[in-house]
C-alpha positions in Angstrom: 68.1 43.1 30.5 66.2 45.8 28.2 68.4 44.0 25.1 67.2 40.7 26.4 63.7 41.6 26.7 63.2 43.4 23.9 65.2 42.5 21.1 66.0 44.6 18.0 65.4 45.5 14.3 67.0 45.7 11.1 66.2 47.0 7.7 66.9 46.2 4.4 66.7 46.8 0.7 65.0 44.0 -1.4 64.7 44.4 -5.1 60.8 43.0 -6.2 60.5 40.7 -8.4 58.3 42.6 -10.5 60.1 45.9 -12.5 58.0 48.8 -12.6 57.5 51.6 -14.9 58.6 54.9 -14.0 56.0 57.5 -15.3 58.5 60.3 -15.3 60.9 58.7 -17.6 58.7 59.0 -21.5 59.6 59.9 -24.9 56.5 61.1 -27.2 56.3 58.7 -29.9 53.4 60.2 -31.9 50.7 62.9 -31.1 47.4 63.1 -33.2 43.9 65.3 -32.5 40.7 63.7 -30.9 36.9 64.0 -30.0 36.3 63.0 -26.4 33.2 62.8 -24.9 32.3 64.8 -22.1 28.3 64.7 -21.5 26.1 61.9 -23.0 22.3 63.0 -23.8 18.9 62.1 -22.7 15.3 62.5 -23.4 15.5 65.1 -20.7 18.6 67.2 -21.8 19.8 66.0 -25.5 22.5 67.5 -25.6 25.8 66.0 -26.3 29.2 67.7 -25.0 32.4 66.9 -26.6 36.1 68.0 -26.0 39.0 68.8 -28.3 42.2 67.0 -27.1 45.9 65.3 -28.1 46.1 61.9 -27.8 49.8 61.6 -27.1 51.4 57.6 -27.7 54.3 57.7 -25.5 57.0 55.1 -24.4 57.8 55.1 -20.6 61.1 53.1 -19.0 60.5 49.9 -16.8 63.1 50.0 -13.9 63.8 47.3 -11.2 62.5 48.7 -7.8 63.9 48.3 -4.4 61.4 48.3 -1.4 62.6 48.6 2.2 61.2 46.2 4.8 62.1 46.1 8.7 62.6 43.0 10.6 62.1 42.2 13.6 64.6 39.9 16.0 64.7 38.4 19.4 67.4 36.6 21.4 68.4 33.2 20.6 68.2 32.2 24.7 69.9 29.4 24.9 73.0 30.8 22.5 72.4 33.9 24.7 73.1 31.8 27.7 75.8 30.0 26.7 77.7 33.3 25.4 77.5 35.0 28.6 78.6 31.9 30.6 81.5 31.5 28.1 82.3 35.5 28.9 82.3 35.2 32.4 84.6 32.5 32.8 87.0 34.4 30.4 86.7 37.6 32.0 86.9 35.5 35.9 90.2 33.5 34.8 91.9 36.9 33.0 91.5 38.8 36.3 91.8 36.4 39.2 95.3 36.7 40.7 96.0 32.6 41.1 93.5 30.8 39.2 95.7 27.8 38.9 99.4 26.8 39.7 100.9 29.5 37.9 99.9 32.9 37.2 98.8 34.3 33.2 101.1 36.5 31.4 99.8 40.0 30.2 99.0 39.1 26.5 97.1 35.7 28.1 95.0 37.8 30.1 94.4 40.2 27.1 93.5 37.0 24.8 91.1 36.1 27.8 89.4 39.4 28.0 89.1 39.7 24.0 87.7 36.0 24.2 84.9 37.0 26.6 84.1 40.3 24.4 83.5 38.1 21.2 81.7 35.5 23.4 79.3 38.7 24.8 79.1 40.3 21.0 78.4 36.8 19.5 75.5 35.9 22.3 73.9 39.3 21.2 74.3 39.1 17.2 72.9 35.4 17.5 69.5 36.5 17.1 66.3 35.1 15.6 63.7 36.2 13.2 60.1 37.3 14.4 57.3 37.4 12.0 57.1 38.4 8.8 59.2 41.3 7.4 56.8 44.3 7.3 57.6 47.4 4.1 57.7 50.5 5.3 56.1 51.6 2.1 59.3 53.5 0.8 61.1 52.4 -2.5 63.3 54.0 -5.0 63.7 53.2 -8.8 67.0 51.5 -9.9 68.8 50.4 -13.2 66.6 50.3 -16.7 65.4 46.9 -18.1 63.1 48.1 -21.0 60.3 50.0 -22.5 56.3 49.7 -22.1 53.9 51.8 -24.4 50.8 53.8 -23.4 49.1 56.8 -24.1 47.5 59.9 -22.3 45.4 62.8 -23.7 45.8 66.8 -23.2 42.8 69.4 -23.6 43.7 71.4 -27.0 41.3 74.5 -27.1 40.5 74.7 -30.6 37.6 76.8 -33.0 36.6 75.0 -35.2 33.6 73.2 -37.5 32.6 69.5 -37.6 30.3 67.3 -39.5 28.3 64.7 -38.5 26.0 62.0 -39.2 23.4 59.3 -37.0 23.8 55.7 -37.3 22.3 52.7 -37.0 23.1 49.4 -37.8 25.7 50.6 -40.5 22.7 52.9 -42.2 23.0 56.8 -42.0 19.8 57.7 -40.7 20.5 61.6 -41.3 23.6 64.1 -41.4 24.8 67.7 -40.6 27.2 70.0 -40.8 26.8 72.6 -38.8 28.3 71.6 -35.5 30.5 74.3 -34.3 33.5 73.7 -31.6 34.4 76.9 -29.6 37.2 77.0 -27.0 37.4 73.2 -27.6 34.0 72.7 -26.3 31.0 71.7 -28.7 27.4 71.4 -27.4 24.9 69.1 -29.8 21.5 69.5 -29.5 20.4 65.7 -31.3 16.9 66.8 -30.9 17.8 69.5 -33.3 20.7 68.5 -35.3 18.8 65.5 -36.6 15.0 65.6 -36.8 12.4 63.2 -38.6 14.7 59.7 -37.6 12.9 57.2 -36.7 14.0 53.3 -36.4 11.4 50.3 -37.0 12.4 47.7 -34.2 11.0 46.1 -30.7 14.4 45.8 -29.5 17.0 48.0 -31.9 20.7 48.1 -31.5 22.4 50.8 -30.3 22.9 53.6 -32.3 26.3 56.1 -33.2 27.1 59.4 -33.7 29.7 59.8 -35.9 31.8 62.8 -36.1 34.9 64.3 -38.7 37.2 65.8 -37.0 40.8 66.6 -38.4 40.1 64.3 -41.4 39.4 61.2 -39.0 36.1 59.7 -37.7 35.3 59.8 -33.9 32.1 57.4 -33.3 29.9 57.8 -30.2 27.6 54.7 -29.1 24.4 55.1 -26.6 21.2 52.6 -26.2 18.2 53.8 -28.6 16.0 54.6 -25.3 18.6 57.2 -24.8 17.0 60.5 -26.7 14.6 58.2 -29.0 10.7 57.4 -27.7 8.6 54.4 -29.1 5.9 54.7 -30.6 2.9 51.8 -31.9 2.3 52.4 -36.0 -0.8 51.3 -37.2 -0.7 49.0 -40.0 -4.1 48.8 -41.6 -7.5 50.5 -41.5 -9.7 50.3 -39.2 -7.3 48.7 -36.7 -9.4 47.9 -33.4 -8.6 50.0 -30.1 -9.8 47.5 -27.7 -10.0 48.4 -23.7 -8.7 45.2 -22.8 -5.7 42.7 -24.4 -8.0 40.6 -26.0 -10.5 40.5 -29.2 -12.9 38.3 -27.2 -13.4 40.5 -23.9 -13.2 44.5 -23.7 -15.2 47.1 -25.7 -13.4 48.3 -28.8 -12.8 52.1 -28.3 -12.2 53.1 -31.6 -11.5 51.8 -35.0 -7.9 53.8 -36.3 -6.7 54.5 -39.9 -3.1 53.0 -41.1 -0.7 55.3 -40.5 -1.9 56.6 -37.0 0.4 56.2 -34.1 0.6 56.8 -30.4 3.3 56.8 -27.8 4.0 53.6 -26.3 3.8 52.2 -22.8 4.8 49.0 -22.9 4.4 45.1 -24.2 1.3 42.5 -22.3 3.1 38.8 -22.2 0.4 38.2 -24.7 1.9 40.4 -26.9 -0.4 43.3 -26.9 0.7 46.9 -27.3 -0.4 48.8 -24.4 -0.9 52.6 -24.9 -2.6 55.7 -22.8 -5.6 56.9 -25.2 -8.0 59.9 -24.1 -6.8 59.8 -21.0 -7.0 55.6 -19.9 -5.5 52.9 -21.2 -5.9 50.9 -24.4 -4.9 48.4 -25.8 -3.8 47.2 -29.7 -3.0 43.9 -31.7 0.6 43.6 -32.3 -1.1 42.0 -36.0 -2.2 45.9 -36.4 0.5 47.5 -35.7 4.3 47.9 -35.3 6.8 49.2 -33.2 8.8 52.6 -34.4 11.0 54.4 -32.1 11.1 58.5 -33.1 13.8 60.9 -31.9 12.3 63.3 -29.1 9.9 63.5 -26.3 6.4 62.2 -27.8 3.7 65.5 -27.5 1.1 64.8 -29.6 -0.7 61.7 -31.1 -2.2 61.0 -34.8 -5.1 58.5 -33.6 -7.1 58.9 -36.9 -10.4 56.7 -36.7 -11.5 55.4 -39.5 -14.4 58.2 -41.1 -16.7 55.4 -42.4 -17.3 53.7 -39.5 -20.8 54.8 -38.6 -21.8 55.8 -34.6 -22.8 52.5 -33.1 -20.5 50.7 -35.1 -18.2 50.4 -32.0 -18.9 48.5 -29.1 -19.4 50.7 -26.3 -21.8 53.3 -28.3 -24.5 50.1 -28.2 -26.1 47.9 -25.6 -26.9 51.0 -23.0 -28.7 50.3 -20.1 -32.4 52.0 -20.0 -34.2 53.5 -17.2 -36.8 55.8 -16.8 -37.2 59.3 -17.4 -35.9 61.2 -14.2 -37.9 64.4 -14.3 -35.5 66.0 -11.6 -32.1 65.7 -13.4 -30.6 67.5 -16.0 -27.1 67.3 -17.9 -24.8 69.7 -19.2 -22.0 68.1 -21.8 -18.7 70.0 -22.9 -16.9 68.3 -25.8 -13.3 69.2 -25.3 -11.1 68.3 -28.0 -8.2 70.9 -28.7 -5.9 72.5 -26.2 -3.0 74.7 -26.5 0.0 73.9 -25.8 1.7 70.1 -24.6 -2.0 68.7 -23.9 -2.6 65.7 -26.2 -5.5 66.7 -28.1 -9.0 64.5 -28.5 -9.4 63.7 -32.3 -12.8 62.0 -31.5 -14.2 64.6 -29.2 -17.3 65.1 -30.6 -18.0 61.4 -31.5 -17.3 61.1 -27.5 -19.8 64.0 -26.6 -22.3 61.9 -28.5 -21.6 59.0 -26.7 -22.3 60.7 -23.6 -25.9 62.4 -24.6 -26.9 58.9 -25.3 -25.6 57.3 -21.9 -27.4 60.7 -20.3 -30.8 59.9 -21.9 -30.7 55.9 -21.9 -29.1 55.1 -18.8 -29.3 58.5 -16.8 -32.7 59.2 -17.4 -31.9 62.9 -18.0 -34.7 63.8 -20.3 -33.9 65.1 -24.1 -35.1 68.5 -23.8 -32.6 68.7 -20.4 
């Protein structure tokens, strides 16, 4: 009853299909030194890590592979049924003393017990699949059908010096040579290593770093916004610094010499280049200027205005608002232009401190003599 119930199972061996390749069986083909990257830099931490190594080309063997999977059977019931019946009629007539007429000799009854033993076996053997076969997950490599290449790497520690040089689209922007690898580690300061790069583009390519290593070239690729900070060039004199995107609305904060530039903070959909400028935003014409990213944090800004444009010249130093003298107020101004160290100093500081006497008198009321 338990065998009827619940069946049986079986496993077997089935060889996949697929051969696979057996990582243990390789023959180094060729072996050669390389540059690997370890640590890519950032405006925040420049630095770039690389590792000496072997790149090993090696040739592993593909093998057929056997997986076992277990099967599940049941009881063919019918089969099952007519087995047993066929058994117990065997094993009835072989010991019943007169089933018939005349009585079965000795090797009759044996033939009618053997017969009801195969009819039992068979009933049981004459099972049915259940479901699929499920692996087991075990499997074992057999006979070799062929090769497959690949390659792996291996950490050489090596002292050594290396050269190298910054690249963008195919132009060397600078080069050095004093990169030093120590334990087969070697730490790159970019910030340092290369200094005065800058690349003229809204939206450059990325840029490489190219190193010689063992008489061959390793090249490293990373986005320009990486380690390198945009900055707005000014084009021609007297450039306008407006306080809005637009020549027809906005006060023009200052007029700037060619050459002056200032960190940039991003593109208006009209095109204008939007800037921070003694401490609130500005705005300048992309006619006036162009785009040129610098390697390095920006610090420091070279706003130059334009010496002969005379105060009142620019928009907001006319047009003040008058009131009346206010006998019971008094000013006090402070024209702060140079700081020490990472605050952006104010080139027009006194030019500003002017500005605000005349706002103080005019619109104030604040008395000259106070």
């Amino acid at each position: 009853m338990i065998l009827i119930s619940a069946g049986c199972t079986n496993s077997r061996w089935i060889i996949n299909e697929e051969p696979k390749t057996d990582y243990n069986d390789r023959q180094l083909v060729d072996s050669r030194p390389v540059l690997l990257l370890e640590s890519e830099p950032s405006l925040r931490d420049p630095v770039l890590i690389l590792t000496t190594a072997e790149l090993n080309e090696v040739e592993y063997a593909i093998r057929l592979v056997s997986e076992r999977y277990v099967q599940k059977y049941r009881p063919r019931y019918l089969t099952l049924g007519l087995g047993l019946g066929t058994a117990a009629i065997a094993f009835y007539l072989a010991s019943s003393d007169e089933p018939f007429s005349q009585e079965f000799t000795t090797n009759e009854q044996r033939a009618l017990y053997m017969l009801g033993g195969a009819a039992t076996l068979s009933s049981f053997l004459s099972m049915r699949p259940v479901g699929e076969p499920r692996p087991t997950g075990e499997s074992q490599l057999l006979d070799k059908v062929g090769y497959t290449s690949g390659s792996d790497t291996s950490f050489v520690a090596v002292n050594n010096q290396i050269n190298g040089r910054l690249i963008h689209q195919n132009a060397v922007l600078s080069e050095s040579d004093g990169f030093f690898i120590r334990d087969g580690f070697a730490e790159i300061n970019l910030f340092e290593a290369f200094e005065d790069v800058s690349i003229q583009s809204q939206t450059p390519e990325p840029f490489q770093v190219e190193f010689e290593y063992e008489n061959r070239q390793f090249s490293f690729e990373f986005p320009v916004e990486s380690i390198f900070q945009p900055f707005i060039v000014i084009n021609r004199d007297n450039a306008a610094l407006r306080s809005q995107p637009s020549n027809s609305s906005g006060q023009t904060l200052a007029n700037l010499e060619i050459d002056s530039f200032i960190p940039l903070q991003e593109i208006t959909e009209d095109g204008w280049f939007s800037l921070r400028y003694n401490l609130m935003d500005a705005y300048v014409s992309s006619d006036d200027a162009f785009i040129e990213w610098r390697l390095g944090q920006a610090e420091n800004i070279a706003a130059m205005q334009t010496e002969d444009v005379a105060y009142g010249d620019v928009d907001i130093e006319v047009g003040l608002r008058e009131v009346p003298v206010q006998e019971n107020r008094v000013g006090v101004i402070f024209a702060l232009g140079n700081y020490r160290g990472s605050v952006v100093d104010i080139p027009n500081a006194d030019r500003s401190a002017r500005l605000a006497r005349d706002y103080m008198i005019t619109t104030l009321g604040i008395s000259q003599d106070r």
